[in-house]
PDB file of C-alpha atoms in Angstrom:
ATOM      1  CA  MET A   1      23.832  14.781  19.989  1.00 90.00           C
ATOM      2  CA  ILE A   2      21.720  16.346  17.220  1.00 94.00           C
ATOM      3  CA  GLN A   3      22.789  16.366  13.573  1.00 95.00           C
ATOM      4  CA  THR A   4      20.897  17.591  10.508  1.00 96.00           C
ATOM      5  CA  ARG A   5      21.709  16.484   6.982  1.00 97.00           C
ATOM      6  CA  LEU A   6      20.412  15.553   3.556  1.00 97.00           C
ATOM      7  CA  SER A   7      18.971  12.076   3.194  1.00 98.00           C
ATOM      8  CA  THR A   8      20.546   9.043   1.548  1.00 97.00           C
ATOM      9  CA  PRO A   9      18.787   6.114  -0.140  1.00 97.00           C
ATOM     10  CA  GLY A  10      19.703   4.016   2.890  1.00 97.00           C
ATOM     11  CA  ASP A  11      17.480   6.254   5.046  1.00 97.00           C
ATOM     12  CA  ILE A  12      14.327   5.453   3.100  1.00 97.00           C
ATOM     13  CA  PRO A  13      12.968   2.729   5.455  1.00 97.00           C
ATOM     14  CA  ARG A  14      13.178   5.109   8.430  1.00 97.00           C
ATOM     15  CA  GLN A  15      11.675   7.955   6.392  1.00 97.00           C
ATOM     16  CA  ARG A  16       8.771   5.736   5.438  1.00 96.00           C
ATOM     17  CA  GLU A  17       8.242   4.825   9.088  1.00 96.00           C
ATOM     18  CA  LEU A  18       8.143   8.475  10.166  1.00 96.00           C
ATOM     19  CA  TRP A  19       5.810   9.360   7.281  1.00 95.00           C
ATOM     20  CA  GLN A  20       3.321   6.600   8.003  1.00 94.00           C
ATOM     21  CA  ARG A  21       3.387   7.115  11.783  1.00 93.00           C
ATOM     22  CA  SER A  22       2.715  10.832  11.325  1.00 92.00           C
ATOM     23  CA  PHE A  23       0.128  10.828   8.550  1.00 91.00           C
ATOM     24  CA  GLY A  24      -1.272   7.304   8.323  1.00 89.00           C
ATOM     25  CA  ASP A  25      -0.800   7.163   4.540  1.00 87.00           C
ATOM     26  CA  ASP A  26      -0.771   3.649   3.139  1.00 84.00           C
ATOM     27  CA  GLY A  27       2.284   2.067   1.573  1.00 90.00           C
ATOM     28  CA  ALA A  28       1.177   2.695  -1.993  1.00 94.00           C
ATOM     29  CA  TYR A  29       0.805   6.437  -1.361  1.00 93.00           C
ATOM     30  CA  VAL A  30       4.296   6.676   0.120  1.00 95.00           C
ATOM     31  CA  ASP A  31       5.681   4.454  -2.654  1.00 96.00           C
ATOM     32  CA  ASN A  32       4.448   7.016  -5.170  1.00 96.00           C
ATOM     33  CA  PHE A  33       6.725   9.716  -3.712  1.00 96.00           C
ATOM     34  CA  TYR A  34       9.825   7.536  -3.845  1.00 96.00           C
ATOM     35  CA  ARG A  35       8.962   6.317  -7.331  1.00 95.00           C
ATOM     36  CA  THR A  36       8.141   9.659  -8.951  1.00 95.00           C
ATOM     37  CA  TYR A  37       9.940  12.452  -7.110  1.00 97.00           C
ATOM     38  CA  TYR A  38      12.446  11.378  -4.454  1.00 97.00           C
ATOM     39  CA  LYS A  39      16.097  12.374  -4.691  1.00 97.00           C
ATOM     40  CA  PRO A  40      18.413  12.419  -1.650  1.00 97.00           C
ATOM     41  CA  GLU A  41      18.636  16.222  -1.699  1.00 97.00           C
ATOM     42  CA  ARG A  42      14.852  16.519  -1.640  1.00 98.00           C
ATOM     43  CA  VAL A  43      14.564  15.240   1.930  1.00 98.00           C
ATOM     44  CA  PHE A  44      16.165  16.781   5.025  1.00 98.00           C
ATOM     45  CA  LEU A  45      16.710  14.677   8.142  1.00 98.00           C
ATOM     46  CA  LEU A  46      17.401  15.326  11.825  1.00 98.00           C
ATOM     47  CA  GLU A  47      19.247  12.690  13.816  1.00 97.00           C
ATOM     48  CA  GLU A  48      19.344  12.440  17.582  1.00 95.00           C
ATOM     49  CA  ASP A  49      22.135  10.227  18.915  1.00 94.00           C
ATOM     50  CA  GLY A  50      22.418   8.596  15.500  1.00 95.00           C
ATOM     51  CA  VAL A  51      18.690   7.876  15.083  1.00 96.00           C
ATOM     52  CA  VAL A  52      16.618   9.790  12.510  1.00 97.00           C
ATOM     53  CA  GLN A  53      13.805  11.423  14.467  1.00 97.00           C
ATOM     54  CA  ALA A  54      12.462  14.094  12.082  1.00 97.00           C
ATOM     55  CA  MET A  55      12.189  14.657   8.337  1.00 98.00           C
ATOM     56  CA  THR A  56      10.792  16.971   5.746  1.00 97.00           C
ATOM     57  CA  ALA A  57      10.564  16.545   1.999  1.00 98.00           C
ATOM     58  CA  TRP A  58      10.278  19.508  -0.359  1.00 98.00           C
ATOM     59  CA  PHE A  59       9.077  20.225  -3.872  1.00 98.00           C
ATOM     60  CA  ASP A  60      10.841  22.661  -6.173  1.00 98.00           C
ATOM     61  CA  THR A  61       8.176  25.122  -7.368  1.00 98.00           C
ATOM     62  CA  THR A  62       7.809  28.724  -8.553  1.00 98.00           C
ATOM     63  CA  PHE A  63       5.848  31.543  -6.931  1.00 98.00           C
ATOM     64  CA  ALA A  64       4.529  33.591  -9.859  1.00 98.00           C
ATOM     65  CA  VAL A  65       3.414  37.093  -8.841  1.00 98.00           C
ATOM     66  CA  PRO A  66       2.022  39.212 -11.698  1.00 97.00           C
ATOM     67  CA  GLY A  67       3.745  42.572 -11.978  1.00 95.00           C
ATOM     68  CA  GLN A  68       6.545  41.545  -9.611  1.00 95.00           C
ATOM     69  CA  GLY A  69       8.270  38.437 -10.908  1.00 95.00           C
ATOM     70  CA  GLU A  70       8.738  34.719 -10.515  1.00 97.00           C
ATOM     71  CA  TYR A  71      10.500  33.360  -7.448  1.00 98.00           C
ATOM     72  CA  ARG A  72      11.836  29.893  -6.879  1.00 98.00           C
ATOM     73  CA  ALA A  73       9.886  28.474  -3.931  1.00 98.00           C
ATOM     74  CA  ALA A  74      10.417  25.356  -1.833  1.00 98.00           C
ATOM     75  CA  TYR A  75       7.144  23.695  -0.835  1.00 98.00           C
ATOM     76  CA  LEU A  76       7.687  21.763   2.415  1.00 98.00           C
ATOM     77  CA  TYR A  77       5.911  18.420   2.495  1.00 97.00           C
ATOM     78  CA  ALA A  78       5.665  15.505   4.927  1.00 95.00           C
ATOM     79  CA  VAL A  79       7.129  17.413   7.894  1.00 96.00           C
ATOM     80  CA  ALA A  80       7.207  14.532  10.379  1.00 94.00           C
ATOM     81  CA  THR A  81       8.652  13.759  13.825  1.00 96.00           C
ATOM     82  CA  HIS A  82       8.646  10.349  15.497  1.00 96.00           C
ATOM     83  CA  PRO A  83       5.871  10.314  18.134  1.00 94.00           C
ATOM     84  CA  ALA A  84       8.347   9.481  20.918  1.00 94.00           C
ATOM     85  CA  ALA A  85      10.483  12.527  20.041  1.00 93.00           C
ATOM     86  CA  ARG A  86       7.783  15.194  19.801  1.00 92.00           C
ATOM     87  CA  GLY A  87       7.580  18.250  21.994  1.00 92.00           C
ATOM     88  CA  ARG A  88      11.327  18.880  22.060  1.00 93.00           C
ATOM     89  CA  GLY A  89      11.620  21.356  19.192  1.00 94.00           C
ATOM     90  CA  LEU A  90      13.198  18.940  16.745  1.00 95.00           C
ATOM     91  CA  ALA A  91      10.934  19.828  13.805  1.00 95.00           C
ATOM     92  CA  GLY A  92      11.585  23.542  14.309  1.00 96.00           C
ATOM     93  CA  ALA A  93      15.328  22.898  14.389  1.00 96.00           C
ATOM     94  CA  LEU A  94      15.059  20.929  11.158  1.00 97.00           C
ATOM     95  CA  LEU A  95      13.111  23.706   9.435  1.00 97.00           C
ATOM     96  CA  ALA A  96      15.772  26.232  10.439  1.00 97.00           C
ATOM     97  CA  VAL A  97      18.460  24.072   8.827  1.00 96.00           C
ATOM     98  CA  ALA A  98      16.311  23.629   5.707  1.00 97.00           C
ATOM     99  CA  ASP A  99      16.142  27.423   5.439  1.00 98.00           C
ATOM    100  CA  ARG A 100      19.933  27.594   5.412  1.00 97.00           C
ATOM    101  CA  PHE A 101      20.081  25.073   2.571  1.00 97.00           C
ATOM    102  CA  PHE A 102      17.457  27.006   0.610  1.00 98.00           C
ATOM    103  CA  ARG A 103      19.336  30.289   1.040  1.00 97.00           C
ATOM    104  CA  ASP A 104      22.530  28.622  -0.167  1.00 97.00           C
ATOM    105  CA  TRP A 105      20.634  27.286  -3.191  1.00 97.00           C
ATOM    106  CA  GLY A 106      19.194  30.710  -4.050  1.00 97.00           C
ATOM    107  CA  ILE A 107      15.606  29.873  -3.081  1.00 98.00           C
ATOM    108  CA  PRO A 108      13.968  33.006  -1.608  1.00 98.00           C
ATOM    109  CA  ALA A 109      10.562  31.618  -0.619  1.00 98.00           C
ATOM    110  CA  VAL A 110       9.236  28.634   1.326  1.00 98.00           C
ATOM    111  CA  THR A 111       5.615  27.486   1.366  1.00 98.00           C
ATOM    112  CA  THR A 112       3.669  24.794   3.162  1.00 97.00           C
ATOM    113  CA  VAL A 113       0.130  23.509   3.722  1.00 96.00           C
ATOM    114  CA  PRO A 114      -0.394  22.570   7.383  1.00 92.00           C
ATOM    115  CA  ALA A 115      -1.963  19.121   7.696  1.00 83.00           C
ATOM    116  CA  GLU A 116      -4.382  20.330  10.377  1.00 83.00           C
ATOM    117  CA  PRO A 117      -5.493  23.705  11.812  1.00 80.00           C
ATOM    118  CA  SER A 118      -3.318  23.460  14.937  1.00 83.00           C
ATOM    119  CA  LEU A 119      -0.210  23.256  12.775  1.00 87.00           C
ATOM    120  CA  HIS A 120      -0.800  26.785  11.493  1.00 90.00           C
ATOM    121  CA  ARG A 121       0.382  27.915  14.940  1.00 92.00           C
ATOM    122  CA  PHE A 122       3.486  25.704  14.735  1.00 93.00           C
ATOM    123  CA  PHE A 123       4.471  27.046  11.328  1.00 95.00           C
ATOM    124  CA  GLY A 124       3.640  30.581  12.489  1.00 96.00           C
ATOM    125  CA  ARG A 125       6.202  30.196  15.272  1.00 95.00           C
ATOM    126  CA  ASN A 126       8.704  29.201  12.579  1.00 95.00           C
ATOM    127  CA  GLY A 127       8.306  32.302  10.442  1.00 96.00           C
ATOM    128  CA  PHE A 128       5.383  31.398   8.167  1.00 97.00           C
ATOM    129  CA  ARG A 129       2.349  33.610   7.603  1.00 97.00           C
ATOM    130  CA  GLU A 130      -1.020  33.007   5.965  1.00 96.00           C
ATOM    131  CA  CYS A 131      -0.961  33.716   2.238  1.00 97.00           C
ATOM    132  CA  PHE A 132      -2.690  31.097   0.082  1.00 97.00           C
ATOM    133  CA  VAL A 133      -6.444  30.595  -0.181  1.00 97.00           C
ATOM    134  CA  HIS A 134      -8.924  28.612  -2.233  1.00 97.00           C
ATOM    135  CA  GLY A 135     -12.605  27.760  -2.263  1.00 97.00           C
ATOM    136  CA  GLN A 136     -14.170  24.325  -1.727  1.00 96.00           C
ATOM    137  CA  PHE A 137     -17.745  23.978  -2.907  1.00 96.00           C
ATOM    138  CA  GLN A 138     -20.482  21.378  -3.346  1.00 94.00           C
ATOM    139  CA  ALA A 139     -21.847  21.067  -6.873  1.00 90.00           C
ATOM    140  CA  ALA A 140     -25.627  21.249  -7.156  1.00 82.00           C
ATOM    141  CA  ALA A 141     -27.342  18.081  -8.395  1.00 70.00           C
ATOM    142  CA  GLY A 142     -28.835  19.960 -11.326  1.00 63.00           C
ATOM    143  CA  ILE A 143     -30.667  18.660 -14.383  1.00 64.00           C
ATOM    144  CA  PRO A 144     -28.688  16.803 -17.075  1.00 65.00           C
ATOM    145  CA  VAL A 145     -27.869  19.049 -20.022  1.00 70.00           C
ATOM    146  CA  PRO A 146     -29.511  17.758 -23.227  1.00 67.00           C
ATOM    147  CA  GLY A 147     -27.584  17.329 -26.433  1.00 68.00           C
ATOM    148  CA  GLU A 148     -24.084  16.222 -27.221  1.00 72.00           C
ATOM    149  CA  LEU A 149     -21.609  16.609 -24.399  1.00 78.00           C
ATOM    150  CA  PRO A 150     -17.965  17.677 -24.804  1.00 85.00           C
ATOM    151  CA  GLN A 151     -15.251  15.116 -24.221  1.00 87.00           C
ATOM    152  CA  LEU A 152     -13.518  14.874 -20.854  1.00 89.00           C
ATOM    153  CA  GLU A 153     -10.063  13.613 -21.745  1.00 93.00           C
ATOM    154  CA  PRO A 154      -7.268  12.275 -19.491  1.00 95.00           C
ATOM    155  CA  VAL A 155      -4.113  14.341 -20.012  1.00 97.00           C
ATOM    156  CA  PRO A 156      -0.445  13.691 -19.083  1.00 98.00           C
ATOM    157  CA  PRO A 157       1.360  15.853 -16.514  1.00 98.00           C
ATOM    158  CA  GLU A 158       3.176  18.003 -19.065  1.00 98.00           C
ATOM    159  CA  VAL A 159      -0.092  18.909 -20.799  1.00 98.00           C
ATOM    160  CA  TYR A 160      -1.842  19.573 -17.495  1.00 98.00           C
ATOM    161  CA  ALA A 161       1.053  21.815 -16.385  1.00 98.00           C
ATOM    162  CA  GLY A 162       0.780  23.919 -19.551  1.00 98.00           C
ATOM    163  CA  LEU A 163      -3.003  24.244 -19.395  1.00 98.00           C
ATOM    164  CA  ARG A 164      -2.816  25.032 -15.681  1.00 98.00           C
ATOM    165  CA  GLU A 165      -0.398  27.902 -16.282  1.00 98.00           C
ATOM    166  CA  ALA A 166      -2.569  29.287 -19.073  1.00 97.00           C
ATOM    167  CA  ARG A 167      -5.572  29.287 -16.745  1.00 97.00           C
ATOM    168  CA  LEU A 168      -3.702  30.904 -13.833  1.00 98.00           C
ATOM    169  CA  ALA A 169      -2.033  33.652 -15.883  1.00 96.00           C
ATOM    170  CA  GLY A 170      -2.647  36.962 -14.141  1.00 96.00           C
ATOM    171  CA  THR A 171      -3.186  35.287 -10.740  1.00 97.00           C
ATOM    172  CA  ALA A 172      -0.549  35.146  -8.023  1.00 98.00           C
ATOM    173  CA  HIS A 173       0.019  31.406  -7.677  1.00 98.00           C
ATOM    174  CA  ILE A 174       2.408  28.522  -7.195  1.00 98.00           C
ATOM    175  CA  ALA A 175       3.456  27.138 -10.572  1.00 98.00           C
ATOM    176  CA  LEU A 176       4.202  23.416 -10.718  1.00 98.00           C
ATOM    177  CA  SER A 177       6.564  21.665 -13.099  1.00 98.00           C
ATOM    178  CA  PRO A 178       5.516  18.529 -15.005  1.00 98.00           C
ATOM    179  CA  GLU A 179       7.778  16.540 -12.662  1.00 97.00           C
ATOM    180  CA  VAL A 180       5.878  17.789  -9.603  1.00 97.00           C
ATOM    181  CA  ILE A 181       2.527  17.192 -11.288  1.00 98.00           C
ATOM    182  CA  ALA A 182       3.668  13.643 -12.120  1.00 97.00           C
ATOM    183  CA  TYR A 183       3.733  13.006  -8.366  1.00 97.00           C
ATOM    184  CA  GLN A 184       0.161  14.304  -8.138  1.00 97.00           C
ATOM    185  CA  ALA A 185      -0.845  12.108 -11.085  1.00 97.00           C
ATOM    186  CA  GLY A 186       0.593   9.066  -9.317  1.00 97.00           C
ATOM    187  CA  ALA A 187      -1.433   9.852  -6.198  1.00 95.00           C
ATOM    188  CA  CYS A 188      -4.581  10.315  -8.306  1.00 94.00           C
ATOM    189  CA  ALA A 189      -4.066   6.954  -9.984  1.00 94.00           C
ATOM    190  CA  LEU A 190      -4.305   5.135  -6.637  1.00 93.00           C
ATOM    191  CA  THR A 191      -8.086   5.686  -6.627  1.00 87.00           C
ATOM    192  CA  PRO A 192     -10.395   4.407  -9.405  1.00 87.00           C
ATOM    193  CA  GLY A 193     -11.357   7.356 -11.571  1.00 87.00           C
ATOM    194  CA  GLY A 194      -8.715   9.664 -10.137  1.00 92.00           C
ATOM    195  CA  GLY A 195      -6.594  11.550 -12.625  1.00 94.00           C
ATOM    196  CA  LEU A 196      -5.838  14.699 -14.583  1.00 97.00           C
ATOM    197  CA  TYR A 197      -8.480  15.740 -17.112  1.00 96.00           C
ATOM    198  CA  ALA A 198      -9.289  18.480 -19.616  1.00 97.00           C
ATOM    199  CA  LEU A 199     -12.309  19.479 -21.680  1.00 94.00           C
ATOM    200  CA  GLU A 200     -12.984  22.213 -24.191  1.00 95.00           C
ATOM    201  CA  ALA A 201     -15.276  24.919 -22.758  1.00 96.00           C
ATOM    202  CA  PRO A 202     -16.701  27.979 -24.559  1.00 95.00           C
ATOM    203  CA  HIS A 203     -13.733  30.187 -23.609  1.00 97.00           C
ATOM    204  CA  GLY A 204     -10.919  27.653 -23.825  1.00 96.00           C
ATOM    205  CA  ALA A 205      -9.803  24.518 -22.053  1.00 97.00           C
ATOM    206  CA  ALA A 206     -10.947  23.659 -18.549  1.00 97.00           C
ATOM    207  CA  VAL A 207      -8.784  21.321 -16.464  1.00 97.00           C
ATOM    208  CA  LEU A 208      -9.491  19.312 -13.356  1.00 96.00           C
ATOM    209  CA  CYS A 209      -7.611  17.021 -10.994  1.00 97.00           C
ATOM    210  CA  ALA A 210      -9.534  14.296  -9.142  1.00 93.00           C
ATOM    211  CA  GLU A 211      -8.189  12.302  -6.198  1.00 93.00           C
ATOM    212  CA  GLY A 212      -9.702   9.952  -3.629  1.00 89.00           C
ATOM    213  CA  MET A 213     -10.719  11.039  -0.119  1.00 88.00           C
ATOM    214  CA  ALA A 214     -10.705   8.997   3.073  1.00 84.00           C
ATOM    215  CA  ASP A 215     -14.331   7.925   2.524  1.00 88.00           C
ATOM    216  CA  GLY A 216     -13.493   6.416  -0.869  1.00 84.00           C
ATOM    217  CA  ARG A 217     -15.188   9.119  -2.931  1.00 87.00           C
ATOM    218  CA  LEU A 218     -13.396  11.489  -5.282  1.00 88.00           C
ATOM    219  CA  LEU A 219     -12.653  15.158  -4.675  1.00 92.00           C
ATOM    220  CA  VAL A 220     -12.070  17.416  -7.664  1.00 94.00           C
ATOM    221  CA  LYS A 221      -9.192  19.078  -5.856  1.00 95.00           C
ATOM    222  CA  GLU A 222      -8.543  21.589  -8.616  1.00 98.00           C
ATOM    223  CA  LEU A 223     -10.990  22.893 -11.218  1.00 98.00           C
ATOM    224  CA  LEU A 224      -9.625  25.628 -13.460  1.00 98.00           C
ATOM    225  CA  CYS A 225     -11.476  27.341 -16.262  1.00 98.00           C
ATOM    226  CA  ASP A 226     -12.415  30.800 -17.485  1.00 97.00           C
ATOM    227  CA  PRO A 227     -14.562  32.209 -14.650  1.00 96.00           C
ATOM    228  CA  SER A 228     -17.403  32.836 -17.080  1.00 97.00           C
ATOM    229  CA  ASP A 229     -17.382  29.114 -17.968  1.00 96.00           C
ATOM    230  CA  LEU A 230     -17.689  27.764 -14.419  1.00 95.00           C
ATOM    231  CA  ASP A 231     -21.484  27.303 -14.454  1.00 92.00           C
ATOM    232  CA  TRP A 232     -21.249  25.805 -17.963  1.00 92.00           C
ATOM    233  CA  VAL A 233     -18.644  23.278 -16.809  1.00 92.00           C
ATOM    234  CA  LEU A 234     -20.494  22.384 -13.589  1.00 90.00           C
ATOM    235  CA  ALA A 235     -23.736  21.859 -15.498  1.00 87.00           C
ATOM    236  CA  ARG A 236     -22.044  19.293 -17.733  1.00 86.00           C
ATOM    237  CA  LEU A 237     -19.824  17.472 -15.256  1.00 84.00           C
ATOM    238  CA  PRO A 238     -22.618  15.205 -13.906  1.00 77.00           C
ATOM    239  CA  GLY A 239     -23.123  13.850 -17.407  1.00 76.00           C
ATOM    240  CA  LEU A 240     -19.397  13.542 -18.102  1.00 77.00           C
ATOM    241  CA  LEU A 241     -18.119  12.100 -14.860  1.00 72.00           C
ATOM    242  CA  PRO A 242     -19.999   8.850 -14.173  1.00 67.00           C
ATOM    243  CA  GLY A 243     -17.964   6.878 -16.685  1.00 70.00           C
ATOM    244  CA  LEU A 244     -14.612   8.338 -15.687  1.00 69.00           C
ATOM    245  CA  LEU A 245     -15.170   9.421 -12.090  1.00 71.00           C
ATOM    246  CA  PRO A 246     -17.846   7.075 -10.754  1.00 74.00           C
ATOM    247  CA  GLY A 247     -17.189   8.016  -7.138  1.00 81.00           C
ATOM    248  CA  TRP A 248     -17.267  11.797  -7.534  1.00 84.00           C
ATOM    249  CA  SER A 249     -18.439  13.397  -4.289  1.00 89.00           C
ATOM    250  CA  GLY A 250     -19.615  16.591  -5.959  1.00 89.00           C
ATOM    251  CA  LEU A 251     -16.932  18.497  -4.033  1.00 93.00           C
ATOM    252  CA  TYR A 252     -14.633  20.719  -6.035  1.00 95.00           C
ATOM    253  CA  ARG A 253     -12.008  23.381  -5.354  1.00 97.00           C
ATOM    254  CA  THR A 254     -11.269  26.540  -7.322  1.00 97.00           C
ATOM    255  CA  PRO A 255      -9.012  29.587  -6.887  1.00 97.00           C
ATOM    256  CA  TRP A 256     -12.148  31.651  -6.245  1.00 95.00           C
ATOM    257  CA  GLY A 257     -12.537  31.535  -2.496  1.00 94.00           C
ATOM    258  CA  ALA A 258     -11.203  32.865   0.788  1.00 95.00           C
ATOM    259  CA  GLU A 259     -10.578  29.664   2.759  1.00 94.00           C
ATOM    260  CA  PRO A 260      -7.051  29.665   4.274  1.00 93.00           C
ATOM    261  CA  PHE A 261      -5.025  26.868   2.714  1.00 94.00           C
ATOM    262  CA  GLY A 262      -1.279  27.523   2.726  1.00 96.00           C
ATOM    263  CA  MET A 263       1.445  29.620   4.313  1.00 98.00           C
ATOM    264  CA  LEU A 264       4.454  31.548   3.034  1.00 98.00           C
ATOM    265  CA  LYS A 265       7.857  32.505   4.444  1.00 98.00           C
ATOM    266  CA  TRP A 266      10.239  34.818   2.632  1.00 98.00           C
ATOM    267  CA  LEU A 267      13.913  34.033   3.237  1.00 98.00           C
ATOM    268  CA  SER A 268      14.904  37.323   1.643  1.00 93.00           C
ATOM    269  CA  PRO A 269      14.592  40.232   4.131  1.00 93.00           C
ATOM    270  CA  GLU A 270      13.977  42.593   1.210  1.00 93.00           C
ATOM    271  CA  ARG A 271      11.118  40.481  -0.140  1.00 94.00           C
ATOM    272  CA  GLU A 272       9.718  40.047   3.366  1.00 95.00           C
ATOM    273  CA  ALA A 273       9.665  43.808   3.929  1.00 94.00           C
ATOM    274  CA  ALA A 274       8.195  44.576   0.505  1.00 94.00           C
ATOM    275  CA  TRP A 275       5.499  41.885   0.487  1.00 97.00           C
ATOM    276  CA  ASP A 276       1.894  42.996   0.973  1.00 96.00           C
ATOM    277  CA  TRP A 277       0.688  40.499   3.582  1.00 96.00           C
ATOM    278  CA  SER A 278      -2.915  41.490   2.999  1.00 96.00           C
ATOM    279  CA  SER A 279      -2.667  40.025  -0.524  1.00 96.00           C
ATOM    280  CA  ARG A 280      -3.698  36.464  -1.237  1.00 97.00           C
ATOM    281  CA  ALA A 281      -2.450  33.869  -3.730  1.00 98.00           C
ATOM    282  CA  TYR A 282      -3.392  30.403  -4.967  1.00 98.00           C
ATOM    283  CA  LEU A 283      -1.405  27.258  -4.210  1.00 97.00           C
ATOM    284  CA  GLY A 284      -3.890  24.657  -5.388  1.00 95.00           C
ATOM    285  CA  LEU A 285      -2.396  21.202  -5.693  1.00 93.00           C
ATOM    286  CA  ALA A 286      -0.812  20.585  -2.310  1.00 91.00           C
ATOM    287  CA  PHE A 287      -0.930  16.762  -2.296  1.00 90.00           C
ATOM    288  CA  ASP A 288      -3.046  17.047   0.878  1.00 79.00           C
TER     289      ASP A 288
END
């Protein structure tokens, strides 16, 4: 017998097991979710004969589309099925039930970032289509810029959220609340040098988020600034980062790119019909 439901605190040990079996994340990474963001209604579960076999968490976000409006959007995260229960359609059944909850809660859009390329096909079979892109680039070694450097300052989630929105104004994007960004900040803090940072550039504040990769180095997984300041910022980062980000890989991501990154599903038939699927938007921080 299959049953789907919201989670309870008593389910957390099984959720953690599914999460770690599916993604290999260490205990500290999973701890961060339950410490900073978990509430029972933020995780859906599927039971088979009384045993939880599939789960998905979700983040409450906003899809901001200039000229059209702002739409509450559920970002699916940690979609996981126990290895012994895969191949039987359980995850798809769970996603269908999640959609019903979201419709009841007045959430018209659902987004996700597939953990690997093959999962784009799985989510495609469950109503998602490609929408979100970004660019990942390698910073040139360059020559240190002489003279006094600006300050690269750690900033709290609420400040980062405000600066992020200022930088993404006019761009179709997923807006993140300070509570959601606090989860990202917790993940960043697990790696030396990881964190949320800002510096003053010629045309206003630039912000960046740095988090560890599997090889132990740091990825600047979001770099936002005035486009005309990008070269200025990149020229100065090598001189600014060694003290704060000693393991920086030189890799950075920006909204300016065409690499597929995330998928969108409209739960509103009207929005689905009206949406221009050739358009692209920015999701950015996906906790990948």
